[in-house]
PDB file of C-alpha atoms in Angstrom:
ATOM      1  CA  MET A   1       0.000   0.000   0.000  1.00 67.00           C
ATOM      2  CA  SER A   2       1.423   3.392  -0.981  1.00 81.00           C
ATOM      3  CA  LEU A   3       1.832   6.257   1.485  1.00 84.00           C
ATOM      4  CA  SER A   4      -1.102   8.160  -0.006  1.00 84.00           C
ATOM      5  CA  TRP A   5      -3.430   5.176   0.447  1.00 84.00           C
ATOM      6  CA  ILE A   6      -2.161   4.768   4.019  1.00 89.00           C
ATOM      7  CA  CYS A   7      -3.277   8.402   4.566  1.00 89.00           C
ATOM      8  CA  VAL A   8      -6.688   7.569   3.038  1.00 89.00           C
ATOM      9  CA  ASP A   9      -7.000   4.563   5.334  1.00 88.00           C
ATOM     10  CA  ALA A  10      -6.005   6.639   8.381  1.00 91.00           C
ATOM     11  CA  ALA A  11      -8.487   9.403   7.491  1.00 92.00           C
ATOM     12  CA  SER A  12     -11.265   6.849   6.987  1.00 92.00           C
ATOM     13  CA  ARG A  13     -10.805   5.742  10.607  1.00 92.00           C
ATOM     14  CA  LEU A  14     -12.408   9.024  11.637  1.00 90.00           C
ATOM     15  CA  LEU A  15     -15.681   7.603  10.289  1.00 91.00           C
ATOM     16  CA  THR A  16     -17.855   4.988  11.975  1.00 89.00           C
ATOM     17  CA  GLN A  17     -17.150   1.366  11.031  1.00 89.00           C
ATOM     18  CA  GLU A  18     -20.260   1.007   8.828  1.00 89.00           C
ATOM     19  CA  GLU A  19     -19.747   4.319   7.078  1.00 90.00           C
ATOM     20  CA  ARG A  20     -16.066   3.566   6.516  1.00 92.00           C
ATOM     21  CA  GLU A  21     -16.991   0.293   4.851  1.00 91.00           C
ATOM     22  CA  ALA A  22     -19.512   1.949   2.525  1.00 92.00           C
ATOM     23  CA  VAL A  23     -17.365   4.968   1.668  1.00 93.00           C
ATOM     24  CA  LEU A  24     -14.179   2.997   0.916  1.00 92.00           C
ATOM     25  CA  GLY A  25     -16.252   0.634  -1.228  1.00 92.00           C
ATOM     26  CA  ASP A  26     -17.763   3.563  -3.151  1.00 92.00           C
ATOM     27  CA  LEU A  27     -14.310   5.058  -3.714  1.00 90.00           C
ATOM     28  CA  ALA A  28     -12.947   1.730  -4.961  1.00 89.00           C
ATOM     29  CA  GLU A  29     -15.925   1.327  -7.292  1.00 89.00           C
ATOM     30  CA  ALA A  30     -15.468   4.844  -8.672  1.00 88.00           C
ATOM     31  CA  ASN A  31     -11.742   4.164  -9.274  1.00 86.00           C
ATOM     32  CA  GLU A  32     -10.788   7.414  -7.602  1.00 86.00           C
ATOM     33  CA  ASN A  33      -7.108   8.123  -7.057  1.00 88.00           C
ATOM     34  CA  ALA A  34      -5.665   8.503  -3.563  1.00 88.00           C
ATOM     35  CA  GLY A  35      -5.739  12.321  -3.633  1.00 89.00           C
ATOM     36  CA  GLU A  36      -9.410  12.488  -4.620  1.00 89.00           C
ATOM     37  CA  ALA A  37     -10.271   9.758  -2.136  1.00 91.00           C
ATOM     38  CA  LEU A  38      -8.517  11.604   0.676  1.00 92.00           C
ATOM     39  CA  LEU A  39     -10.315  14.864  -0.165  1.00 92.00           C
ATOM     40  CA  SER A  40     -13.666  13.036  -0.340  1.00 92.00           C
ATOM     41  CA  ILE A  41     -13.171  11.433   3.065  1.00 93.00           C
ATOM     42  CA  LEU A  42     -11.911  14.617   4.716  1.00 94.00           C
ATOM     43  CA  GLY A  43     -14.841  16.509   3.179  1.00 93.00           C
ATOM     44  CA  LEU A  44     -17.230  13.990   4.723  1.00 93.00           C
ATOM     45  CA  VAL A  45     -15.496  14.187   8.116  1.00 92.00           C
ATOM     46  CA  VAL A  46     -15.669  18.003   8.098  1.00 93.00           C
ATOM     47  CA  ARG A  47     -19.348  17.954   7.098  1.00 91.00           C
ATOM     48  CA  ARG A  48     -20.105  15.410   9.842  1.00 89.00           C
ATOM     49  CA  GLU A  49     -18.364  17.617  12.413  1.00 89.00           C
ATOM     50  CA  ALA A  50     -20.155  20.725  11.124  1.00 91.00           C
ATOM     51  CA  GLU A  51     -23.518  18.916  11.533  1.00 87.00           C
ATOM     52  CA  HIS A  52     -22.808  18.487  15.263  1.00 89.00           C
ATOM     53  CA  TRP A  53     -22.153  22.206  15.666  1.00 92.00           C
ATOM     54  CA  LYS A  54     -25.593  23.152  14.326  1.00 90.00           C
ATOM     55  CA  SER A  55     -26.960  22.268  17.751  1.00 91.00           C
ATOM     56  CA  TRP A  56     -26.582  24.475  20.861  1.00 93.00           C
ATOM     57  CA  ARG A  57     -25.199  21.580  22.910  1.00 92.00           C
ATOM     58  CA  PRO A  58     -21.532  21.532  21.802  1.00 94.00           C
ATOM     59  CA  TRP A  59     -21.345  25.344  22.146  1.00 94.00           C
ATOM     60  CA  VAL A  60     -22.683  25.248  25.698  1.00 92.00           C
ATOM     61  CA  ALA A  61     -20.496  22.245  26.616  1.00 92.00           C
ATOM     62  CA  ALA A  62     -17.273  23.786  25.300  1.00 93.00           C
ATOM     63  CA  PHE A  63     -17.683  27.535  25.801  1.00 93.00           C
ATOM     64  CA  GLY A  64     -20.407  27.679  28.462  1.00 91.00           C
ATOM     65  CA  LEU A  65     -19.039  24.984  30.756  1.00 89.00           C
ATOM     66  CA  ALA A  66     -15.580  23.568  30.013  1.00 92.00           C
ATOM     67  CA  LEU A  67     -13.895  26.915  29.393  1.00 93.00           C
ATOM     68  CA  PRO A  68     -15.305  29.013  32.288  1.00 91.00           C
ATOM     69  CA  ALA A  69     -15.372  26.103  34.780  1.00 90.00           C
ATOM     70  CA  SER A  70     -11.672  25.399  34.299  1.00 90.00           C
ATOM     71  CA  PHE A  71     -10.730  28.605  36.202  1.00 89.00           C
ATOM     72  CA  PRO A  72     -12.587  27.940  39.508  1.00 88.00           C
ATOM     73  CA  LEU A  73     -11.634  24.262  39.299  1.00 90.00           C
ATOM     74  CA  MET A  74      -7.955  25.173  39.042  1.00 90.00           C
ATOM     75  CA  GLY A  75      -8.485  27.492  42.015  1.00 88.00           C
ATOM     76  CA  LEU A  76     -10.079  24.674  44.006  1.00 86.00           C
ATOM     77  CA  SER A  77      -7.233  22.323  43.039  1.00 89.00           C
ATOM     78  CA  VAL A  78      -4.641  24.760  44.334  1.00 86.00           C
ATOM     79  CA  SER A  79      -6.707  25.359  47.457  1.00 84.00           C
ATOM     80  CA  VAL A  80      -6.712  21.585  48.188  1.00 83.00           C
ATOM     81  CA  CYS A  81      -2.973  21.382  47.601  1.00 83.00           C
ATOM     82  CA  TRP A  82      -2.370  24.315  49.950  1.00 79.00           C
ATOM     83  CA  VAL A  83      -3.876  22.324  52.804  1.00 76.00           C
ATOM     84  CA  PHE A  84      -1.006  19.801  52.778  1.00 72.00           C
ATOM     85  CA  PRO A  85       1.823  22.179  53.772  1.00 70.00           C
ATOM     86  CA  LYS A  86      -0.501  23.753  56.350  1.00 70.00           C
ATOM     87  CA  MET A  87      -1.296  20.298  57.678  1.00 69.00           C
ATOM     88  CA  LEU A  88       2.406  19.436  58.019  1.00 68.00           C
ATOM     89  CA  GLU A  89       2.983  22.718  59.808  1.00 69.00           C
ATOM     90  CA  ALA A  90       0.159  21.995  62.217  1.00 66.00           C
ATOM     91  CA  THR A  91       1.355  18.475  63.006  1.00 65.00           C
ATOM     92  CA  HIS A  92       4.790  19.828  63.919  1.00 66.00           C
ATOM     93  CA  SER A  93       3.461  22.581  66.159  1.00 66.00           C
ATOM     94  CA  MET A  94       0.678  20.704  67.960  1.00 60.00           C
ATOM     95  CA  GLN A  95       0.157  17.244  69.352  1.00 60.00           C
ATOM     96  CA  PRO A  96       0.674  15.136  66.211  1.00 57.00           C
ATOM     97  CA  GLN A  97      -2.186  12.618  66.227  1.00 62.00           C
ATOM     98  CA  THR A  98      -5.034  14.838  67.386  1.00 66.00           C
ATOM     99  CA  SER A  99      -4.108  17.809  65.250  1.00 64.00           C
ATOM    100  CA  LEU A 100      -3.745  15.696  62.093  1.00 65.00           C
ATOM    101  CA  VAL A 101      -7.188  14.183  62.445  1.00 65.00           C
ATOM    102  CA  LEU A 102      -8.801  17.496  63.277  1.00 70.00           C
ATOM    103  CA  PHE A 103      -7.051  19.385  60.530  1.00 66.00           C
ATOM    104  CA  SER A 104      -7.900  16.746  57.951  1.00 66.00           C
ATOM    105  CA  PHE A 105     -11.507  16.739  59.005  1.00 67.00           C
ATOM    106  CA  TRP A 106     -12.041  20.482  59.066  1.00 72.00           C
ATOM    107  CA  HIS A 107     -10.018  21.511  56.055  1.00 73.00           C
ATOM    108  CA  LEU A 108      -8.857  18.775  53.754  1.00 78.00           C
ATOM    109  CA  ILE A 109     -11.896  16.515  53.534  1.00 80.00           C
ATOM    110  CA  PRO A 110     -14.448  19.251  52.745  1.00 79.00           C
ATOM    111  CA  GLU A 111     -12.097  20.816  50.181  1.00 81.00           C
ATOM    112  CA  LEU A 112     -11.466  17.447  48.573  1.00 84.00           C
ATOM    113  CA  LEU A 113     -15.157  16.593  48.531  1.00 84.00           C
ATOM    114  CA  MET A 114     -16.006  19.895  46.945  1.00 85.00           C
ATOM    115  CA  LEU A 115     -13.303  19.617  44.313  1.00 87.00           C
ATOM    116  CA  THR A 116     -14.331  16.070  43.456  1.00 88.00           C
ATOM    117  CA  GLY A 117     -17.995  17.002  43.404  1.00 87.00           C
ATOM    118  CA  PHE A 118     -17.674  20.084  41.208  1.00 87.00           C
ATOM    119  CA  ALA A 119     -15.162  18.507  38.839  1.00 90.00           C
ATOM    120  CA  PHE A 120     -17.186  15.301  38.501  1.00 90.00           C
ATOM    121  CA  THR A 121     -20.415  17.226  37.900  1.00 88.00           C
ATOM    122  CA  GLY A 122     -18.747  19.503  35.353  1.00 89.00           C
ATOM    123  CA  GLY A 123     -17.240  16.549  33.495  1.00 90.00           C
ATOM    124  CA  PHE A 124     -20.525  14.676  33.652  1.00 91.00           C
ATOM    125  CA  LEU A 125     -22.465  17.643  32.267  1.00 89.00           C
ATOM    126  CA  VAL A 126     -19.981  18.200  29.441  1.00 90.00           C
ATOM    127  CA  GLY A 127     -20.087  14.491  28.540  1.00 90.00           C
ATOM    128  CA  SER A 128     -23.899  14.381  28.711  1.00 89.00           C
ATOM    129  CA  LEU A 129     -24.396  17.521  26.657  1.00 89.00           C
ATOM    130  CA  SER A 130     -22.235  16.595  23.695  1.00 87.00           C
ATOM    131  CA  ARG A 131     -20.194  13.423  23.673  1.00 87.00           C
ATOM    132  CA  ARG A 132     -19.335  13.729  19.979  1.00 88.00           C
ATOM    133  CA  THR A 133     -17.558  17.048  20.434  1.00 91.00           C
ATOM    134  CA  LEU A 134     -15.611  16.119  23.547  1.00 92.00           C
ATOM    135  CA  TRP A 135     -12.381  17.022  21.772  1.00 92.00           C
ATOM    136  CA  ALA A 136     -13.542  20.654  21.528  1.00 93.00           C
ATOM    137  CA  SER A 137     -14.598  20.735  25.181  1.00 93.00           C
ATOM    138  CA  ALA A 138     -11.218  19.237  26.132  1.00 93.00           C
ATOM    139  CA  LEU A 139      -9.394  21.933  24.152  1.00 94.00           C
ATOM    140  CA  ALA A 140     -11.566  24.661  25.715  1.00 94.00           C
ATOM    141  CA  CYS A 141     -10.612  23.363  29.160  1.00 92.00           C
ATOM    142  CA  LEU A 142      -6.959  22.694  28.415  1.00 90.00           C
ATOM    143  CA  GLY A 143      -6.300  26.150  26.950  1.00 91.00           C
ATOM    144  CA  PRO A 144      -6.642  28.021  30.271  1.00 90.00           C
ATOM    145  CA  CYS A 145      -4.940  25.109  32.088  1.00 88.00           C
ATOM    146  CA  LEU A 146      -1.840  25.340  29.911  1.00 89.00           C
ATOM    147  CA  TYR A 147      -1.780  29.122  30.226  1.00 88.00           C
ATOM    148  CA  CYS A 148      -2.007  29.022  34.036  1.00 87.00           C
ATOM    149  CA  PHE A 149       0.450  26.115  34.185  1.00 85.00           C
ATOM    150  CA  ALA A 150       2.997  28.164  32.239  1.00 84.00           C
ATOM    151  CA  HIS A 151       2.535  31.208  34.508  1.00 83.00           C
ATOM    152  CA  PHE A 152       2.194  29.421  37.856  1.00 79.00           C
ATOM    153  CA  ARG A 153       5.021  30.509  40.181  1.00 77.00           C
ATOM    154  CA  THR A 154       4.836  29.283  43.765  1.00 76.00           C
ATOM    155  CA  GLU A 155       7.746  27.857  45.694  1.00 72.00           C
ATOM    156  CA  SER A 156       5.872  25.347  47.812  1.00 73.00           C
ATOM    157  CA  LEU A 157       3.569  24.015  45.089  1.00 76.00           C
ATOM    158  CA  SER A 158       4.165  22.455  41.700  1.00 79.00           C
ATOM    159  CA  GLY A 159       2.254  23.668  38.665  1.00 78.00           C
ATOM    160  CA  LEU A 160       0.719  20.209  38.491  1.00 81.00           C
ATOM    161  CA  SER A 161      -1.378  21.082  41.539  1.00 82.00           C
ATOM    162  CA  LEU A 162      -3.531  23.187  39.184  1.00 84.00           C
ATOM    163  CA  LEU A 163      -4.559  20.055  37.347  1.00 85.00           C
ATOM    164  CA  LEU A 164      -5.766  18.051  40.333  1.00 87.00           C
ATOM    165  CA  PHE A 165      -9.373  18.497  39.180  1.00 90.00           C
ATOM    166  CA  LEU A 166      -8.712  16.643  35.927  1.00 91.00           C
ATOM    167  CA  ALA A 167      -9.012  13.189  37.505  1.00 92.00           C
ATOM    168  CA  PRO A 168     -12.583  13.606  38.880  1.00 91.00           C
ATOM    169  CA  ALA A 169     -13.572  15.617  35.777  1.00 92.00           C
ATOM    170  CA  LEU A 170     -12.446  12.807  33.465  1.00 93.00           C
ATOM    171  CA  TRP A 171     -14.243  10.331  35.703  1.00 92.00           C
ATOM    172  CA  GLY A 172     -17.450  12.380  35.231  1.00 90.00           C
ATOM    173  CA  VAL A 173     -16.974  12.499  31.449  1.00 91.00           C
ATOM    174  CA  ARG A 174     -16.397   8.727  31.390  1.00 92.00           C
ATOM    175  CA  GLU A 175     -19.581   8.035  33.338  1.00 90.00           C
ATOM    176  CA  ALA A 176     -21.613  10.290  31.019  1.00 89.00           C
ATOM    177  CA  VAL A 177     -20.153   8.704  27.877  1.00 89.00           C
ATOM    178  CA  ARG A 178     -21.058   5.281  29.254  1.00 89.00           C
ATOM    179  CA  GLY A 179     -24.664   6.488  29.430  1.00 84.00           C
ATOM    180  CA  LYS A 180     -25.008   6.755  33.218  1.00 81.00           C
ATOM    181  CA  ARG A 181     -27.765   9.033  34.506  1.00 79.00           C
ATOM    182  CA  ILE A 182     -27.957  10.819  37.843  1.00 75.00           C
ATOM    183  CA  GLY A 183     -31.398  10.790  39.460  1.00 71.00           C
ATOM    184  CA  SER A 184     -32.897  14.031  40.735  1.00 65.00           C
ATOM    185  CA  ARG A 185     -32.663  12.905  44.406  1.00 72.00           C
ATOM    186  CA  THR A 186     -28.974  12.046  44.053  1.00 74.00           C
ATOM    187  CA  ALA A 187     -28.268  15.327  42.245  1.00 67.00           C
ATOM    188  CA  ILE A 188     -30.043  17.395  44.931  1.00 70.00           C
ATOM    189  CA  GLY A 189     -28.295  15.412  47.671  1.00 71.00           C
ATOM    190  CA  MET A 190     -24.878  16.016  46.086  1.00 69.00           C
ATOM    191  CA  ALA A 191     -25.562  19.742  45.585  1.00 63.00           C
ATOM    192  CA  VAL A 192     -26.690  20.187  49.199  1.00 68.00           C
ATOM    193  CA  GLY A 193     -23.685  18.196  50.436  1.00 65.00           C
ATOM    194  CA  TRP A 194     -21.203  20.308  48.493  1.00 63.00           C
ATOM    195  CA  LEU A 195     -22.826  23.565  49.561  1.00 62.00           C
ATOM    196  CA  ARG A 196     -22.701  22.381  53.152  1.00 64.00           C
ATOM    197  CA  CYS A 197     -19.006  21.573  52.718  1.00 59.00           C
ATOM    198  CA  ARG A 198     -18.424  25.096  51.409  1.00 58.00           C
ATOM    199  CA  LEU A 199     -20.318  26.767  54.246  1.00 56.00           C
TER     200      LEU A 199
ATOM    201  CA  MET B   1     -40.339  20.964   2.670  1.00 87.00           C
ATOM    202  CA  LEU B   2     -37.385  19.267   0.989  1.00 92.00           C
ATOM    203  CA  GLY B   3     -34.317  21.117  -0.209  1.00 92.00           C
ATOM    204  CA  GLU B   4     -33.280  20.964  -3.847  1.00 93.00           C
ATOM    205  CA  PHE B   5     -30.468  18.461  -3.319  1.00 94.00           C
ATOM    206  CA  GLU B   6     -32.663  16.332  -1.062  1.00 95.00           C
ATOM    207  CA  TYR B   7     -35.260  16.174  -3.835  1.00 96.00           C
ATOM    208  CA  ILE B   8     -32.633  15.218  -6.419  1.00 95.00           C
ATOM    209  CA  LEU B   9     -31.268  12.484  -4.142  1.00 96.00           C
ATOM    210  CA  ILE B  10     -34.704  10.996  -3.399  1.00 96.00           C
ATOM    211  CA  THR B  11     -35.590  11.056  -7.099  1.00 96.00           C
ATOM    212  CA  ALA B  12     -32.312   9.345  -8.049  1.00 96.00           C
ATOM    213  CA  ALA B  13     -32.735   6.700  -5.321  1.00 96.00           C
ATOM    214  CA  ALA B  14     -36.341   6.050  -6.293  1.00 96.00           C
ATOM    215  CA  GLY B  15     -35.331   5.696  -9.951  1.00 95.00           C
ATOM    216  CA  LEU B  16     -32.653   3.132  -9.117  1.00 95.00           C
ATOM    217  CA  GLY B  17     -35.086   1.016  -7.075  1.00 93.00           C
ATOM    218  CA  ASN B  18     -33.384  -2.075  -5.606  1.00 92.00           C
ATOM    219  CA  GLU B  19     -30.018  -0.957  -6.986  1.00 92.00           C
ATOM    220  CA  ALA B  20     -29.920   2.264  -4.987  1.00 95.00           C
ATOM    221  CA  TYR B  21     -26.734   2.559  -2.955  1.00 94.00           C
ATOM    222  CA  GLY B  22     -24.079   5.260  -2.357  1.00 93.00           C
ATOM    223  CA  ALA B  23     -21.958   5.027  -5.514  1.00 93.00           C
ATOM    224  CA  ALA B  24     -24.917   4.312  -7.837  1.00 94.00           C
ATOM    225  CA  ILE B  25     -26.908   7.282  -6.499  1.00 96.00           C
ATOM    226  CA  ARG B  26     -23.849   9.502  -6.877  1.00 95.00           C
ATOM    227  CA  ASP B  27     -23.446   8.421 -10.531  1.00 94.00           C
ATOM    228  CA  GLU B  28     -27.141   8.944 -11.191  1.00 94.00           C
ATOM    229  CA  ILE B  29     -27.070  12.461  -9.735  1.00 94.00           C
ATOM    230  CA  GLU B  30     -23.970  13.401 -11.730  1.00 93.00           C
ATOM    231  CA  THR B  31     -25.461  11.996 -14.953  1.00 92.00           C
ATOM    232  CA  LEU B  32     -29.036  13.272 -14.666  1.00 88.00           C
ATOM    233  CA  ALA B  33     -28.520  16.553 -12.841  1.00 88.00           C
ATOM    234  CA  GLY B  34     -25.234  17.303 -14.573  1.00 88.00           C
ATOM    235  CA  ARG B  35     -23.581  18.406 -11.371  1.00 86.00           C
ATOM    236  CA  LYS B  36     -20.688  17.116  -9.305  1.00 89.00           C
ATOM    237  CA  CYS B  37     -21.768  15.263  -6.195  1.00 91.00           C
ATOM    238  CA  SER B  38     -19.260  14.868  -3.366  1.00 92.00           C
ATOM    239  CA  ILE B  39     -19.326  11.871  -1.057  1.00 92.00           C
ATOM    240  CA  GLY B  40     -19.615  14.253   1.886  1.00 92.00           C
ATOM    241  CA  ALA B  41     -22.751  15.919   0.510  1.00 93.00           C
ATOM    242  CA  LEU B  42     -24.231  12.548  -0.453  1.00 95.00           C
ATOM    243  CA  TYR B  43     -23.795  10.787   2.888  1.00 94.00           C
ATOM    244  CA  THR B  44     -24.699  13.728   5.137  1.00 93.00           C
ATOM    245  CA  THR B  45     -27.888  14.238   3.079  1.00 95.00           C
ATOM    246  CA  ILE B  46     -28.710  10.527   3.237  1.00 95.00           C
ATOM    247  CA  ASP B  47     -28.295  10.655   7.032  1.00 93.00           C
ATOM    248  CA  ARG B  48     -30.471  13.747   7.317  1.00 93.00           C
ATOM    249  CA  LEU B  49     -33.228  12.209   5.171  1.00 96.00           C
ATOM    250  CA  GLU B  50     -33.028   8.953   7.139  1.00 96.00           C
ATOM    251  CA  ALA B  51     -33.360  10.889  10.407  1.00 94.00           C
ATOM    252  CA  LYS B  52     -36.505  12.535   8.963  1.00 95.00           C
ATOM    253  CA  GLY B  53     -37.882   9.093   8.059  1.00 96.00           C
ATOM    254  CA  LEU B  54     -37.817   9.784   4.311  1.00 97.00           C
ATOM    255  CA  LEU B  55     -35.178   7.119   3.553  1.00 96.00           C
ATOM    256  CA  ARG B  56     -34.203   3.766   5.011  1.00 96.00           C
ATOM    257  CA  THR B  57     -30.638   2.446   4.744  1.00 96.00           C
ATOM    258  CA  TRP B  58     -28.865  -0.798   5.582  1.00 94.00           C
ATOM    259  CA  LEU B  59     -25.553  -2.466   4.779  1.00 92.00           C
ATOM    260  CA  GLY B  60     -25.825  -4.701   1.724  1.00 89.00           C
ATOM    261  CA  ASP B  61     -23.582  -7.272   0.102  1.00 83.00           C
ATOM    262  CA  ALA B  62     -19.879  -6.822  -0.572  1.00 83.00           C
ATOM    263  CA  THR B  63     -18.633  -7.170  -4.156  1.00 83.00           C
ATOM    264  CA  ALA B  64     -15.167  -7.769  -5.626  1.00 84.00           C
ATOM    265  CA  GLU B  65     -15.192  -4.513  -7.634  1.00 82.00           C
ATOM    266  CA  ARG B  66     -15.643  -2.652  -4.329  1.00 86.00           C
ATOM    267  CA  GLY B  67     -12.612  -4.347  -2.805  1.00 84.00           C
ATOM    268  CA  GLY B  68     -14.831  -6.632  -0.741  1.00 88.00           C
ATOM    269  CA  ARG B  69     -16.562  -3.706   0.936  1.00 91.00           C
ATOM    270  CA  ALA B  70     -20.287  -3.637   1.690  1.00 91.00           C
ATOM    271  CA  LYS B  71     -22.740  -1.253  -0.002  1.00 92.00           C
ATOM    272  CA  ARG B  72     -24.950   1.127   1.914  1.00 94.00           C
ATOM    273  CA  MET B  73     -28.299   0.341   0.349  1.00 95.00           C
ATOM    274  CA  VAL B  74     -30.987   3.040   0.235  1.00 96.00           C
ATOM    275  CA  GLU B  75     -34.750   2.774  -0.023  1.00 96.00           C
ATOM    276  CA  VAL B  76     -37.211   5.649  -0.297  1.00 97.00           C
ATOM    277  CA  THR B  77     -40.002   5.311   2.266  1.00 97.00           C
ATOM    278  CA  PRO B  78     -43.660   6.185   1.456  1.00 97.00           C
ATOM    279  CA  GLU B  79     -43.142   9.407   3.463  1.00 97.00           C
ATOM    280  CA  GLY B  80     -40.119  10.179   1.280  1.00 97.00           C
ATOM    281  CA  MET B  81     -42.146   9.670  -1.898  1.00 96.00           C
ATOM    282  CA  GLN B  82     -44.895  11.933  -0.560  1.00 97.00           C
ATOM    283  CA  ALA B  83     -42.341  14.626   0.357  1.00 97.00           C
ATOM    284  CA  ALA B  84     -40.807  14.439  -3.145  1.00 96.00           C
ATOM    285  CA  LYS B  85     -44.279  14.635  -4.738  1.00 97.00           C
ATOM    286  CA  ASP B  86     -45.146  17.675  -2.585  1.00 96.00           C
ATOM    287  CA  PHE B  87     -41.878  19.362  -3.613  1.00 96.00           C
ATOM    288  CA  TYR B  88     -42.515  18.650  -7.297  1.00 96.00           C
ATOM    289  CA  ASP B  89     -46.124  19.891  -7.095  1.00 95.00           C
ATOM    290  CA  THR B  90     -45.038  23.085  -5.340  1.00 95.00           C
ATOM    291  CA  VAL B  91     -42.280  23.829  -7.852  1.00 94.00           C
ATOM    292  CA  THR B  92     -44.625  23.106 -10.769  1.00 93.00           C
ATOM    293  CA  ARG B  93     -47.398  25.278  -9.281  1.00 93.00           C
ATOM    294  CA  ILE B  94     -45.246  28.290  -8.495  1.00 92.00           C
ATOM    295  CA  SER B  95     -43.457  28.052 -11.833  1.00 91.00           C
ATOM    296  CA  ARG B  96     -46.625  28.499 -13.907  1.00 88.00           C
ATOM    297  CA  GLY B  97     -46.374  31.679 -15.894  1.00 86.00           C
ATOM    298  CA  ALA B  98     -42.660  32.134 -15.294  1.00 90.00           C
ATOM    299  CA  SER B  99     -40.905  33.503 -18.367  1.00 88.00           C
ATOM    300  CA  TRP B 100     -38.495  30.560 -18.574  1.00 87.00           C
ATOM    301  CA  VAL B 101     -41.260  27.937 -18.514  1.00 85.00           C
ATOM    302  CA  THR B 102     -42.025  26.594 -21.971  1.00 74.00           C
ATOM    303  CA  SER B 103     -44.916  24.424 -23.083  1.00 62.00           C
ATOM    304  CA  ARG B 104     -44.322  20.877 -24.358  1.00 57.00           C
ATOM    305  CA  SER B 105     -44.177  22.186 -27.897  1.00 55.00           C
ATOM    306  CA  GLY B 106     -41.318  24.443 -26.891  1.00 54.00           C
ATOM    307  CA  ALA B 107     -43.256  27.706 -26.995  1.00 54.00           C
ATOM    308  CA  ASN B 108     -43.579  30.052 -24.027  1.00 55.00           C
ATOM    309  CA  PRO B 109     -47.159  29.788 -22.696  1.00 52.00           C
ATOM    310  CA  LYS B 110     -47.346  33.574 -22.130  1.00 53.00           C
ATOM    311  CA  GLU B 111     -46.319  34.286 -25.703  1.00 53.00           C
ATOM    312  CA  THR B 112     -48.792  31.673 -26.987  1.00 50.00           C
ATOM    313  CA  LEU B 113     -51.641  33.352 -25.061  1.00 50.00           C
ATOM    314  CA  SER B 114     -50.866  36.816 -26.391  1.00 47.00           C
TER     315      SER B 114
END
């Protein structure tokens, strides 16, 4: 197989299995050369993608949720990471066992719960709203992350602490893509729990 | 109401009957309508019409000339035929009296009347 046909084959993998089968068959039947075949497939892929963007869902998922939510989530991530040095400081200055438990309970656990809750919910919403344009939502979220990562200057914390929210957010996206649904009682319970943590 | 390309596609698929599939419909459109038809336009329109219930598609047999790949067969549903008929009737109705419309004999009906 020549390099150009390898490109055609690679581009055709952007289509669904059934569509790939039909389109490659049509191209073979029409005796199109590799250049024309590649343009035809890329044209179809672009049209497919454009069809998704006719709906409001990908716009809201990428620019209404993923992009603006990345800033507070990075803030929450850093806030959770800040607790660790404070916790170490406290354990040195007070009675070790008691202070560790108390500090964890009053500061770390609520912060962690809130970060996990918000990040999971955000990821779940983005995944539920538009699973076919997840790449765009990921880019909208990663843009601010990379910017802040590049400009993050703190001696006691690594820039990676900004990205702590990514794990629960990806977990939320995964659950949504798998078709999980959150019942209204669970959703209200989670919201009340997180607000209580914050207060 | 159907769009122009949707009407052309349904008409080509209906004309091909049991032999209507991607490549054959594309050939038919290029031959009859005299216009280039890209695979992207063809398949996104087929999907749109299928979502509206005007077409039905399924994967057919593979043939050697297609490199052993299956065909995406297309069938026009009764709703699709009705939509095409409505489009045709509308275009015919609104075109009556237009200067470019000629009678079967080739003469312009307006000129014939005057």
